Amino acid sequence: MLSGLKNLSLLSKIIFLLSLILLFIWVIPNMVSYYQNVQKYEVKAKELKNIAMKANIEGEAKRFNPEDFQYDLEEFFSRVEVTSETENIHQVTIEIGKDKIDEFNDFLETLSLRYLVKVNGALEFREQDKNLEVKMTLQSL
Amino acid sequence: MRNQQYVTITHYKEREFYFLNHAIQAHDGFISKEMEQFHESEKDKFIERIRVLQSQFSNTQIVSISLTPNQVVTDHEDKNKASAKIFENNYVVQNNIDIGNIPTTLYFSPFAILYEEYKKKLDSKLTLLIGLFDRKLYIMFATEDKIHQSWVIGTRGLTEKQVADRVYKSMKAYYKISYKFADHIEMLVTDESPKLLKVLREELSLNILLTQNSIHNLLHHMGGEQRRAMSSYIKSSLSQPRNSVENSINNDGMGQQAPLQAEAPMMAGQGQATMMNPLNLNQGAENLSAMQDNALNSLDDIRLNNQSNGFSFLDKIKGLFGNKVKSNGANSTNSLNGLVSILPLVFVLGAGLYFSNSNNQILDNMALKESQSYAQTNNALLAMTSMDVFSAMGKSAELKNATISSSRIELKGIVWGIEPLRNSLNELYDDGEFVIKPLENFMTEFSFKSKV
């Protein structure tokens, strides 16, 4: 190999050496890291998929959109308000009948499997006209 | 139609270049043509050019020089090795001549060339003959009848001053061996380096006589005359017997293409030096032998040594990057090489960018999945806490306000069954603070705080 390298011109040798350096300090570490991360990603994705399947949720979680989210929730709860404080922070108020608390808990349990959001802070429950009003802050992922 | 003139085609390799020349041999000397140069990568073109020259002239000898540093001058011929006779009883011996596909009919050793150059000047006084060929010093102490001592010293990577210093050191080393200084010093320099000549003149004694001639001219001279060629060309153990060349030359008068086909040694390009053991032909007193050993040891630092000692790794690296482009032909080849060599760089850059981007992308996706997984766990815990709290209250209480997070709960409401509620909540959170407060309407308010 060394004799082959010797046959090359100085410029070719420099380029060849540069290629080798880049290969070893940049390409190979990136390649190794990439394949390791792909494996980790697949494990995590499969884990979430299994949880979603147990909850009878099909498909990937959706990007959070306030309008769509409100529209979807109004199907299950009597009143839903979504107020976006910032692009990623949304204040959500849901009014549920006291007998519907189990449905709310089910909804909460699978929220992040349906939408790419997380609950920031605490849930605030307040009695409101014989119903329960729940306030929570959602943050888009 | 083939030309009937006798032509010597000379070639040798220095660093990564083949140098080719041919000359028309005449009675009063030779007429040299323009030198041609080929990069190593143009070897096929180089060989083809030799073939063309061969075909143009009917009487040719292809002459080359063996620049291997492991040539040893001995006083006997070794039939198993490549050897050339110089002087009456001395032979230059080297292990072999690399047989390859570069057509060559006559090889000459630098020692033979030195002898040929200076034989008429030799007499009974000791003369130091030094030849600088391809950055190697071929040194021999000779009188008219024999060589007394010889060795090869590398000068690769040295400055002109360091080269001069090595010549001087070799002279001193010989003095340590024989307690003799050469009466006369001749030096043949084949590098066209005015600076080297100047430095040699300045650093060494004014008595040193410098001659400069090109390897091609020396080879044309060596191969130009039948007797001269026959007397000192290197006969390889793998080559044709001596008389085949002799006959070839004899049959054609000035010389005809000999059937010998051997590859010229590629020492210059290979740049690998092996040790040449200095020859001591003085078979004198025993104490001289001991002194020689001591003196030869003192040459260790300058003598071309074996591969492991002679060239450090740094030298090899320098060798890789020390080559210079010399000709337009080589330039075009190197440009092509440069273009070709960009391919790996392009490939590496492409692969690097691809994996870098892909890796960043997968890292982003993985971070999203991690966040989603964390959020899912947190939400599930919140839902569980909420479910537990509402289950604990059951029909014993009615919730007015509640704050439920993954770290704490705070409840406030109306209680009807104080003890059942307290027990239920304490079952869930045993360190909680359960407080009841009677209201004016005979109802009881409760509050509960606890860490989760």
Short mmCIF file of C-alpha atoms in Angstrom, two decimals, chain A:
data_model
loop_
_atom_site.label_atom_id
_atom_site.label_comp_id
_atom_site.label_asym_id
_atom_site.label_seq_id
_atom_site.Cartn_x
_atom_site.Cartn_y
_atom_site.Cartn_z
CA MET A 1 0.00 0.00 0.00
CA LEU A 2 2.84 2.36 0.88
CA SER A 3 4.46 1.85 -2.49
CA GLY A 4 1.14 2.52 -4.15
CA LEU A 5 0.84 5.70 -2.16
CA LYS A 6 4.31 6.68 -3.20
CA ASN A 7 3.25 6.57 -6.83
CA LEU A 8 0.82 9.39 -6.26
CA SER A 9 1.66 13.04 -6.56
CA LEU A 10 2.05 15.24 -3.50
CA LEU A 11 -1.41 16.72 -3.98
CA SER A 12 -2.91 13.26 -4.35
CA LYS A 13 -1.14 12.10 -1.23
CA ILE A 14 -2.40 15.08 0.74
CA ILE A 15 -5.94 14.50 -0.51
CA PHE A 16 -5.65 10.80 0.21
CA LEU A 17 -4.34 11.48 3.72
CA LEU A 18 -7.08 14.03 4.31
CA SER A 19 -9.62 11.47 3.16
CA LEU A 20 -8.21 8.94 5.58
CA ILE A 21 -8.21 11.40 8.47
CA LEU A 22 -11.79 12.41 7.73
CA LEU A 23 -12.77 8.79 7.41
CA PHE A 24 -11.36 7.88 10.80
CA ILE A 25 -12.20 10.95 12.84
CA TRP A 26 -15.51 11.92 11.27
CA VAL A 27 -17.18 9.34 9.04
CA ILE A 28 -16.63 6.18 11.04
CA PRO A 29 -17.59 7.70 14.44
CA ASN A 30 -20.71 9.20 12.87
CA MET A 31 -21.56 5.92 11.20
CA VAL A 32 -21.10 3.93 14.40
CA SER A 33 -23.07 6.49 16.38
CA TYR A 34 -25.82 6.48 13.76
CA TYR A 35 -26.31 2.72 13.84
CA GLN A 36 -26.22 2.67 17.64
CA ASN A 37 -28.84 5.43 17.79
CA VAL A 38 -31.00 3.69 15.21
CA GLN A 39 -31.05 0.65 17.45
CA LYS A 40 -31.95 2.74 20.49
CA TYR A 41 -34.65 4.56 18.54
CA GLU A 42 -36.17 1.32 17.32
CA VAL A 43 -36.27 -0.06 20.86
CA LYS A 44 -37.98 3.06 22.19
CA ALA A 45 -40.39 3.24 19.26
CA LYS A 46 -41.34 -0.39 19.73
CA GLU A 47 -41.87 0.15 23.44
CA LEU A 48 -44.27 3.04 22.80
CA LYS A 49 -46.01 1.10 20.07
CA ASN A 50 -46.64 -1.79 22.46
CA ILE A 51 -48.14 0.59 25.04
CA ALA A 52 -50.32 2.16 22.35
CA MET A 53 -51.48 -1.24 21.15
CA LYS A 54 -52.51 -2.17 24.70
CA ALA A 55 -54.55 1.04 24.82
CA ASN A 56 -56.10 0.23 21.43
CA ILE A 57 -54.49 3.23 19.83
CA GLU A 58 -53.37 2.82 16.27
CA GLY A 59 -50.88 4.91 14.42
CA GLU A 60 -48.34 7.43 15.51
CA ALA A 61 -48.99 10.29 17.92
CA LYS A 62 -50.10 13.48 16.16
CA ARG A 63 -48.40 16.83 16.33
CA PHE A 64 -50.34 19.01 18.72
CA ASN A 65 -52.65 21.46 17.05
CA PRO A 66 -54.98 23.43 19.37
CA GLU A 67 -57.93 23.46 17.00
CA ASP A 68 -57.73 19.80 16.15
CA PHE A 69 -57.21 18.91 19.78
CA GLN A 70 -60.26 20.90 20.86
CA TYR A 71 -62.32 19.38 18.09
CA ASP A 72 -61.29 15.87 19.08
CA LEU A 73 -62.00 16.38 22.80
CA GLU A 74 -65.39 17.96 22.33
CA GLU A 75 -66.56 14.57 21.21
CA PHE A 76 -66.02 13.22 24.71
CA PHE A 77 -66.35 16.17 27.09
CA SER A 78 -69.05 18.82 27.45
CA ARG A 79 -66.78 21.86 27.26
CA VAL A 80 -63.26 22.20 26.06
CA GLU A 81 -61.21 25.36 25.81
CA VAL A 82 -57.69 25.53 24.49
CA THR A 83 -55.74 28.73 24.87
CA SER A 84 -52.24 28.93 23.49
CA GLU A 85 -49.93 30.95 25.70
CA THR A 86 -46.98 30.47 23.46
CA GLU A 87 -46.33 28.37 20.43
CA ASN A 88 -45.64 25.36 22.61
CA ILE A 89 -47.55 26.07 25.81
CA HIS A 90 -51.30 25.63 25.80
CA GLN A 91 -53.77 26.10 28.60
CA VAL A 92 -56.56 23.52 28.40
CA THR A 93 -59.81 23.67 30.35
CA ILE A 94 -62.14 20.72 30.25
CA GLU A 95 -65.53 20.46 31.93
CA ILE A 96 -66.70 16.98 32.80
CA GLY A 97 -69.58 15.52 34.72
CA LYS A 98 -68.60 14.14 38.08
CA ASP A 99 -69.56 10.73 36.87
CA LYS A 100 -67.23 11.04 33.92
CA ILE A 101 -64.02 11.21 35.95
CA ASP A 102 -62.99 7.73 34.83
CA GLU A 103 -63.26 8.77 31.23
CA PHE A 104 -61.04 11.75 31.96
CA ASN A 105 -58.47 9.52 33.66
CA ASP A 106 -58.47 7.20 30.66
CA PHE A 107 -58.04 10.18 28.38
CA LEU A 108 -55.17 11.49 30.50
CA GLU A 109 -53.45 8.10 30.58
CA THR A 110 -53.31 7.88 26.80
CA LEU A 111 -52.90 11.60 26.03
CA SER A 112 -49.23 11.38 25.03
CA LEU A 113 -49.88 8.33 22.88
CA ARG A 114 -52.38 10.31 20.81
CA TYR A 115 -50.73 13.75 20.79
CA LEU A 116 -47.14 14.82 21.06
CA VAL A 117 -47.71 16.75 24.28
CA LYS A 118 -46.89 16.45 27.92
CA VAL A 119 -48.70 17.80 30.97
CA ASN A 120 -46.72 20.55 32.58
CA GLY A 121 -47.25 20.96 36.30
CA ALA A 122 -50.38 19.93 38.14
CA LEU A 123 -53.97 19.20 37.31
CA GLU A 124 -56.37 21.71 38.84
CA PHE A 125 -59.83 20.34 39.67
CA ARG A 126 -62.64 22.71 40.67
CA GLU A 127 -66.31 22.10 41.21
CA GLN A 128 -68.28 24.10 38.71
CA ASP A 129 -72.07 23.89 38.51
CA LYS A 130 -72.25 20.30 39.69
CA ASN A 131 -69.57 19.47 37.18
CA LEU A 132 -65.84 19.33 37.48
CA GLU A 133 -63.64 21.76 35.65
CA VAL A 134 -60.12 20.52 35.01
CA LYS A 135 -57.32 22.86 34.06
CA MET A 136 -54.00 21.70 32.81
CA THR A 137 -51.05 23.08 30.93
CA LEU A 138 -49.90 21.16 27.91
CA GLN A 139 -46.53 21.53 26.28
CA SER A 140 -45.96 20.45 22.73
CA LEU A 141 -43.12 17.98 22.31
#
